[in-house]
Amino acid sequence: MSLRRLVPSLIIFTALILAGLLSVGSNHFLLKGYAVVEQQQMLANLQRLRHALSSELDALRFLAKDWAFWDDSYQFMETRDEAFLQSNLVDTTFTNLRLNLILFLDSNGAPAFAGAFDLEQKKRVALPSGLDAHIGPGGLLLTSGETKDTRQGFLALPGGLLMVAAAPILTSNNEGPARGALVMARFMTEAEWARVAERVQLPLRTAPVAGGEAVDPEPLVKILGENRIAGILPLTGLTGQPVLRLTLENSRAVMGEGRKSARYFAIALCLISGFYMLLIWGLLERLVIAPLLRLSGDTRRITSTSEHSARVVAQGPLELRSLERDINEMLGALERSQQQTLEEGRRLEHLAHHDALTGLPNRLLLEARLNHALQQARRGGRRIAVLFLDLDRFKLINDNLGHPIGDKLLQRVAERLTALLRSEDTVARLGGDEFTLVLEHLSHIGVAASVARKVLKALTQPFEVDGHELSISASIGIALFPDNADAADLLLQRADLAMYKAKESGRNAFAFYSSDLTFSASDYYALELDLKRALGREEFRIHLQPLVDPSGNLVGAEALLRWHHPQRGLLLPGDFITLAEESGVIVPIGQWLLESLCGHAAAWAGPPLRIAVNLSSRQLLDEDLPRLAEQALKRGNLPPQRLELEIAEEMVAERVEEYSGVLEQLHALGIGIALDKFGAGHLSPADLARLPLTRVKTDLSLMAQLPETPEQGSAMRAVIAMAHGLGLKVTAKGVETPAQRDLLVALGCDEMQGFLFGGPVELSAFSPLFRNGFTPRRYENP
């Protein structure tokens, strides 16, 4: 059979077979897939309903524990004081908490107080019938007295379904022995179920379970007909028996879309098949069969005339395989050529941005990275350091031993510098024996000084180059953003000026840029020596910054250390804490700070304020820290609940396992553990759960633009929700405007700290703040 007859026959036959198979398959597999999606969607809705009910139960359990673990409740169970009832168990208590029932039961189940309230009629009513069987000895609601023996669930009573929670009555410190149990409950009325339905955004029906009826405890999806689907969730009570059947009923919108899609698919398939047959038939005739005849003539002509510049265009199956192989070979050659071109382009681009000798970034790439780092630093309010490094004695080595030795020495220097820096930092070669380092995310000047000292120490170690042992040193100039300049070229220029200051001081040194004073390495060593003597000279001062609740009440203070240097004046922690950690002086300073604060705080008159103290990484590595903290509490006669120790998130991020043991011991003493600078993203929720935390303090970056940008508000909302989800309190730092305060209150923040409420004051001036009545006052930073 000729090609002109064979091709149309095959096209028609193939199109008909394919259309039939796809039409049948679509109705089976497509609708089956929609059915699975429909069922999964309903199961997901049932799971949302289950989570909503679980959240309601958890909220009621937390409310019961909050009342039960309370010194006033504990005392009431002993004294039966009417004043407690009149102050706390009034009608508004029931309405505010949406409770129908509050019971205070002694250890035998006898009620010390039994109150039932009709929330619709706003009046006291009799206790619901059928409740007595559950509150007497051996009853489901009479707890054992253990701290963790809380109970919650549903009870089916003649008067309706009751959501109930019970907790043992203990002191505020969760200590016993238990004096009975506290029971709180609310009837699951139509209004309550409507709240649940509104929460999950789904229509909800309820139906009681008849006694003795066998009910599958697992969620069930049931097809009610061609257009309706239902999800059934059995609700199990405290007795372990099903008490209610919850039903979600929806239209089968998903399956309806599936049927519609199947119909459209079948119609489209028929149209496409018809169009396909006509189009392919015509195209093959025009583009394959006819050109094939022409190709035969063209090939003979090219062969006979050797006209290699001529070209033929051929498309088709078996008859053109020889041409297909030639085209593929040509494409392969083009691909190889293109790959070589791309590789050459990458090589040229790398040479344009990197030093050919050392492979380090050159000035062009350095300026690009520095400008990018400056943009990030401006947005995040962080500090950047630029270190300009010039090798001492390099010219002498290069001139005497030759350029090849000098080049290899520069390569060794580049390797050592790269090994010293973090991945986010940059080291570049500007030419000759000059290098530049860019350090990002600096918390204080001490980090730049520490890196400079490490560089100087590393470069003074001998270099082995081709059998020569070479010794060099370096002079380093340091310029800081935003302290010294806010532009890349100006930072580089001022770091260069500072480098010459370092050379003038005797080489193998570093110097900070200053318009009137160069803070040199010798000054830094002198500062370290003064620091070791400062504690004995009583040069440290403790300042306190207020912590307030959403109502503006003073609830505590954070301790901030200041150093009154006899020559340099007042120094902030950022100027000396790194030195204290490196020299080990931070341990005795930290112990002095703890003992001083515990003694003063215990002597304060007025409300029992909480004191927050920052811990350094050096202190956390000290296994003796829990004993020293306990010793400070005992000497000062301060309850451990009034002491809170803060750890920075970035500090603990890489050493969760190493720090957790010491933190657990501190937590076991009753001391609160707060995670500072929370929200910067260093720790995952899993890491947070492994630490014995009681509180988080938000990172200043979250507060930087509140409430001007919704994104920042969203970030703060997510951080507060995550912390509350883990059972942690939240303190927002850096609150400076009433608008920020109002937004934080709306987001449910527990405490706030910032210049809006007051700045740091000396320890001696703090006591009068609350003794004379604390009033938040905006602090203007001088």
PDB file of C-alpha atoms in Angstrom, residues 601-773:
ATOM      1  CA  ALA A 601      14.554  42.768  95.488  1.00  0.00           C
ATOM      2  CA  ALA A 602      13.757  40.816  98.663  1.00  0.00           C
ATOM      3  CA  ALA A 603      13.969  44.040 100.681  1.00  0.00           C
ATOM      4  CA  TRP A 604      11.568  45.978  98.464  1.00  0.00           C
ATOM      5  CA  ALA A 605       8.241  46.884  99.987  1.00  0.00           C
ATOM      6  CA  GLY A 606       5.138  46.553  97.871  1.00  0.00           C
ATOM      7  CA  PRO A 607       4.097  43.997  95.261  1.00  0.00           C
ATOM      8  CA  PRO A 608       6.386  40.999  94.585  1.00  0.00           C
ATOM      9  CA  LEU A 609       8.090  42.182  91.391  1.00  0.00           C
ATOM     10  CA  ARG A 610       9.941  39.826  89.052  1.00  0.00           C
ATOM     11  CA  ILE A 611      13.618  40.482  88.264  1.00  0.00           C
ATOM     12  CA  ALA A 612      15.038  39.459  84.857  1.00  0.00           C
ATOM     13  CA  VAL A 613      18.802  38.906  84.473  1.00  0.00           C
ATOM     14  CA  ASN A 614      20.690  38.104  81.243  1.00  0.00           C
ATOM     15  CA  LEU A 615      22.980  35.059  81.120  1.00  0.00           C
ATOM     16  CA  SER A 616      26.068  34.786  78.910  1.00  0.00           C
ATOM     17  CA  SER A 617      27.197  31.660  77.067  1.00  0.00           C
ATOM     18  CA  ARG A 618      30.181  31.383  79.423  1.00  0.00           C
ATOM     19  CA  GLN A 619      27.840  31.213  82.434  1.00  0.00           C
ATOM     20  CA  LEU A 620      25.648  28.557  80.796  1.00  0.00           C
ATOM     21  CA  LEU A 621      28.697  26.352  80.296  1.00  0.00           C
ATOM     22  CA  ASP A 622      29.461  26.557  84.033  1.00  0.00           C
ATOM     23  CA  GLU A 623      28.054  23.390  85.664  1.00  0.00           C
ATOM     24  CA  ASP A 624      28.134  25.222  89.009  1.00  0.00           C
ATOM     25  CA  LEU A 625      25.606  27.842  87.837  1.00  0.00           C
ATOM     26  CA  PRO A 626      22.497  26.183  89.419  1.00  0.00           C
ATOM     27  CA  ARG A 627      24.227  25.959  92.808  1.00  0.00           C
ATOM     28  CA  LEU A 628      25.390  29.577  92.614  1.00  0.00           C
ATOM     29  CA  ALA A 629      21.896  30.754  91.636  1.00  0.00           C
ATOM     30  CA  GLU A 630      20.334  28.826  94.537  1.00  0.00           C
ATOM     31  CA  GLN A 631      22.962  30.287  96.864  1.00  0.00           C
ATOM     32  CA  ALA A 632      22.128  33.840  95.720  1.00  0.00           C
ATOM     33  CA  LEU A 633      18.401  33.237  96.303  1.00  0.00           C
ATOM     34  CA  LYS A 634      18.986  31.883  99.808  1.00  0.00           C
ATOM     35  CA  ARG A 635      21.353  34.676 100.807  1.00  0.00           C
ATOM     36  CA  GLY A 636      18.926  37.303  99.566  1.00  0.00           C
ATOM     37  CA  ASN A 637      15.872  35.417 100.938  1.00  0.00           C
ATOM     38  CA  LEU A 638      14.177  35.866  97.551  1.00  0.00           C
ATOM     39  CA  PRO A 639      11.555  33.340  96.326  1.00  0.00           C
ATOM     40  CA  PRO A 640      12.805  31.644  93.121  1.00  0.00           C
ATOM     41  CA  GLN A 641       9.574  32.525  91.306  1.00  0.00           C
ATOM     42  CA  ARG A 642      10.638  36.188  91.386  1.00  0.00           C
ATOM     43  CA  LEU A 643      13.874  35.524  89.507  1.00  0.00           C
ATOM     44  CA  GLU A 644      13.949  35.097  85.726  1.00  0.00           C
ATOM     45  CA  LEU A 645      17.109  34.278  83.754  1.00  0.00           C
ATOM     46  CA  GLU A 646      17.276  35.356  80.090  1.00  0.00           C
ATOM     47  CA  ILE A 647      19.154  33.577  77.277  1.00  0.00           C
ATOM     48  CA  ALA A 648      19.537  34.981  73.751  1.00  0.00           C
ATOM     49  CA  GLU A 649      17.999  32.925  70.922  1.00  0.00           C
ATOM     50  CA  GLU A 650      21.055  33.093  68.646  1.00  0.00           C
ATOM     51  CA  MET A 651      23.298  32.072  71.557  1.00  0.00           C
ATOM     52  CA  VAL A 652      21.397  28.878  72.355  1.00  0.00           C
ATOM     53  CA  ALA A 653      20.455  27.961  68.748  1.00  0.00           C
ATOM     54  CA  GLU A 654      23.512  25.846  67.989  1.00  0.00           C
ATOM     55  CA  ARG A 655      23.894  24.342  71.489  1.00  0.00           C
ATOM     56  CA  VAL A 656      20.402  23.302  72.533  1.00  0.00           C
ATOM     57  CA  GLU A 657      21.536  19.915  73.844  1.00  0.00           C
ATOM     58  CA  GLU A 658      24.574  21.376  75.633  1.00  0.00           C
ATOM     59  CA  TYR A 659      22.605  24.064  77.470  1.00  0.00           C
ATOM     60  CA  SER A 660      19.407  22.123  78.206  1.00  0.00           C
ATOM     61  CA  GLY A 661      20.841  20.263  81.228  1.00  0.00           C
ATOM     62  CA  VAL A 662      21.808  23.428  83.140  1.00  0.00           C
ATOM     63  CA  LEU A 663      18.527  25.104  82.174  1.00  0.00           C
ATOM     64  CA  GLU A 664      16.527  22.114  83.435  1.00  0.00           C
ATOM     65  CA  GLN A 665      18.314  22.336  86.810  1.00  0.00           C
ATOM     66  CA  LEU A 666      17.572  26.069  87.057  1.00  0.00           C
ATOM     67  CA  HIS A 667      13.945  25.462  86.111  1.00  0.00           C
ATOM     68  CA  ALA A 668      13.678  22.734  88.765  1.00  0.00           C
ATOM     69  CA  LEU A 669      14.659  25.334  91.389  1.00  0.00           C
ATOM     70  CA  GLY A 670      11.558  27.340  90.423  1.00  0.00           C
ATOM     71  CA  ILE A 671      13.510  29.982  88.491  1.00  0.00           C
ATOM     72  CA  GLY A 672      11.869  31.287  85.321  1.00  0.00           C
ATOM     73  CA  ILE A 673      13.708  30.839  81.998  1.00  0.00           C
ATOM     74  CA  ALA A 674      13.104  33.465  79.283  1.00  0.00           C
ATOM     75  CA  LEU A 675      14.253  33.290  75.640  1.00  0.00           C
ATOM     76  CA  ASP A 676      15.432  36.754  74.540  1.00  0.00           C
ATOM     77  CA  LYS A 677      15.434  38.095  70.939  1.00  0.00           C
ATOM     78  CA  PHE A 678      12.734  35.549  70.012  1.00  0.00           C
ATOM     79  CA  GLY A 679      11.395  35.717  66.458  1.00  0.00           C
ATOM     80  CA  ALA A 680      14.691  36.104  64.601  1.00  0.00           C
ATOM     81  CA  GLY A 681      14.256  32.544  63.280  1.00  0.00           C
ATOM     82  CA  HIS A 682      17.242  30.834  64.911  1.00  0.00           C
ATOM     83  CA  LEU A 683      15.163  28.163  66.722  1.00  0.00           C
ATOM     84  CA  SER A 684      12.461  25.852  65.402  1.00  0.00           C
ATOM     85  CA  PRO A 685       9.275  25.078  67.394  1.00  0.00           C
ATOM     86  CA  ALA A 686      10.753  21.617  68.076  1.00  0.00           C
ATOM     87  CA  ASP A 687      13.841  23.197  69.662  1.00  0.00           C
ATOM     88  CA  LEU A 688      11.644  25.502  71.750  1.00  0.00           C
ATOM     89  CA  ALA A 689       9.695  22.528  73.083  1.00  0.00           C
ATOM     90  CA  ARG A 690      12.953  20.893  74.248  1.00  0.00           C
ATOM     91  CA  LEU A 691      13.919  23.879  76.409  1.00  0.00           C
ATOM     92  CA  PRO A 692      12.329  24.459  79.869  1.00  0.00           C
ATOM     93  CA  LEU A 693      11.110  27.939  78.952  1.00  0.00           C
ATOM     94  CA  THR A 694       8.500  30.001  80.777  1.00  0.00           C
ATOM     95  CA  ARG A 695       8.608  33.154  78.663  1.00  0.00           C
ATOM     96  CA  VAL A 696       9.854  34.635  75.382  1.00  0.00           C
ATOM     97  CA  LYS A 697      10.969  38.237  74.757  1.00  0.00           C
ATOM     98  CA  THR A 698      10.508  39.394  71.172  1.00  0.00           C
ATOM     99  CA  ASP A 699      13.348  40.490  68.901  1.00  0.00           C
ATOM    100  CA  LEU A 700      13.614  44.261  68.376  1.00  0.00           C
ATOM    101  CA  SER A 701      13.312  43.772  64.605  1.00  0.00           C
ATOM    102  CA  LEU A 702       9.645  42.773  65.057  1.00  0.00           C
ATOM    103  CA  MET A 703       8.950  46.083  66.787  1.00  0.00           C
ATOM    104  CA  ALA A 704      10.944  48.273  64.394  1.00  0.00           C
ATOM    105  CA  GLN A 705       7.991  49.361  62.225  1.00  0.00           C
ATOM    106  CA  LEU A 706       4.900  48.494  64.265  1.00  0.00           C
ATOM    107  CA  PRO A 707       2.145  49.331  63.525  1.00  0.00           C
ATOM    108  CA  GLU A 708       2.904  51.113  60.254  1.00  0.00           C
ATOM    109  CA  THR A 709       3.288  47.962  58.132  1.00  0.00           C
ATOM    110  CA  PRO A 710       0.763  45.088  58.176  1.00  0.00           C
ATOM    111  CA  GLU A 711       3.575  42.610  57.463  1.00  0.00           C
ATOM    112  CA  GLN A 712       5.312  43.474  60.719  1.00  0.00           C
ATOM    113  CA  GLY A 713       1.994  43.173  62.496  1.00  0.00           C
ATOM    114  CA  SER A 714       1.516  39.737  60.967  1.00  0.00           C
ATOM    115  CA  ALA A 715       4.971  38.635  62.092  1.00  0.00           C
ATOM    116  CA  MET A 716       4.338  39.803  65.661  1.00  0.00           C
ATOM    117  CA  ARG A 717       0.921  38.110  65.648  1.00  0.00           C
ATOM    118  CA  ALA A 718       2.499  34.821  64.492  1.00  0.00           C
ATOM    119  CA  VAL A 719       5.233  34.999  67.148  1.00  0.00           C
ATOM    120  CA  ILE A 720       2.717  35.654  69.942  1.00  0.00           C
ATOM    121  CA  ALA A 721       0.448  32.852  68.701  1.00  0.00           C
ATOM    122  CA  MET A 722       3.348  30.382  68.501  1.00  0.00           C
ATOM    123  CA  ALA A 723       4.523  31.237  72.021  1.00  0.00           C
ATOM    124  CA  HIS A 724       1.033  30.982  73.481  1.00  0.00           C
ATOM    125  CA  GLY A 725       0.566  27.692  71.648  1.00  0.00           C
ATOM    126  CA  LEU A 726       3.614  26.376  73.509  1.00  0.00           C
ATOM    127  CA  GLY A 727       2.237  27.638  76.831  1.00  0.00           C
ATOM    128  CA  LEU A 728       4.755  30.509  77.085  1.00  0.00           C
ATOM    129  CA  LYS A 729       4.231  34.117  78.191  1.00  0.00           C
ATOM    130  CA  VAL A 730       5.292  36.898  75.795  1.00  0.00           C
ATOM    131  CA  THR A 731       7.140  40.138  76.614  1.00  0.00           C
ATOM    132  CA  ALA A 732       7.450  42.658  73.757  1.00  0.00           C
ATOM    133  CA  LYS A 733      10.653  44.727  73.818  1.00  0.00           C
ATOM    134  CA  GLY A 734      11.255  48.159  72.332  1.00  0.00           C
ATOM    135  CA  VAL A 735       7.727  49.613  72.732  1.00  0.00           C
ATOM    136  CA  GLU A 736       8.056  53.333  72.047  1.00  0.00           C
ATOM    137  CA  THR A 737       4.641  54.595  70.854  1.00  0.00           C
ATOM    138  CA  PRO A 738       1.049  54.333  72.131  1.00  0.00           C
ATOM    139  CA  ALA A 739       0.057  52.857  68.755  1.00  0.00           C
ATOM    140  CA  GLN A 740       2.518  50.000  69.226  1.00  0.00           C
ATOM    141  CA  ARG A 741       1.227  49.419  72.746  1.00  0.00           C
ATOM    142  CA  ASP A 742      -2.413  49.323  71.609  1.00  0.00           C
ATOM    143  CA  LEU A 743      -1.629  46.844  68.815  1.00  0.00           C
ATOM    144  CA  LEU A 744       0.277  44.573  71.210  1.00  0.00           C
ATOM    145  CA  VAL A 745      -2.627  44.612  73.676  1.00  0.00           C
ATOM    146  CA  ALA A 746      -4.987  43.654  70.841  1.00  0.00           C
ATOM    147  CA  LEU A 747      -2.668  40.807  69.837  1.00  0.00           C
ATOM    148  CA  GLY A 748      -2.766  39.386  73.383  1.00  0.00           C
ATOM    149  CA  CYS A 749       0.796  40.278  74.436  1.00  0.00           C
ATOM    150  CA  ASP A 750       1.334  39.533  78.143  1.00  0.00           C
ATOM    151  CA  GLU A 751       3.967  42.139  79.033  1.00  0.00           C
ATOM    152  CA  MET A 752       5.768  45.103  77.465  1.00  0.00           C
ATOM    153  CA  GLN A 753       9.082  46.885  77.893  1.00  0.00           C
ATOM    154  CA  GLY A 754      10.373  50.042  76.256  1.00  0.00           C
ATOM    155  CA  PHE A 755      10.937  53.767  76.448  1.00  0.00           C
ATOM    156  CA  LEU A 756       7.156  54.387  76.355  1.00  0.00           C
ATOM    157  CA  PHE A 757       6.964  53.102  79.940  1.00  0.00           C
ATOM    158  CA  GLY A 758      10.349  54.239  81.211  1.00  0.00           C
ATOM    159  CA  GLY A 759      14.064  53.905  80.600  1.00  0.00           C
ATOM    160  CA  PRO A 760      16.764  52.272  82.711  1.00  0.00           C
ATOM    161  CA  VAL A 761      17.206  53.789  86.181  1.00  0.00           C
ATOM    162  CA  GLU A 762      19.806  53.082  88.842  1.00  0.00           C
ATOM    163  CA  LEU A 763      18.995  50.385  91.381  1.00  0.00           C
ATOM    164  CA  SER A 764      18.726  52.877  94.237  1.00  0.00           C
ATOM    165  CA  ALA A 765      16.200  54.983  92.302  1.00  0.00           C
ATOM    166  CA  PHE A 766      13.986  52.062  91.273  1.00  0.00           C
ATOM    167  CA  SER A 767      12.297  51.321  94.608  1.00  0.00           C
ATOM    168  CA  PRO A 768      10.565  54.737  94.863  1.00  0.00           C
ATOM    169  CA  LEU A 769       8.964  54.119  91.445  1.00  0.00           C
ATOM    170  CA  PHE A 770       6.540  51.558  92.831  1.00  0.00           C
ATOM    171  CA  ARG A 771       6.590  52.567  96.489  1.00  0.00           C
ATOM    172  CA  ASN A 772       5.047  55.941  95.556  1.00  0.00           C
ATOM    173  CA  GLY A 773       2.767  54.469  92.890  1.00  0.00           C
TER     174      GLY A 773
END
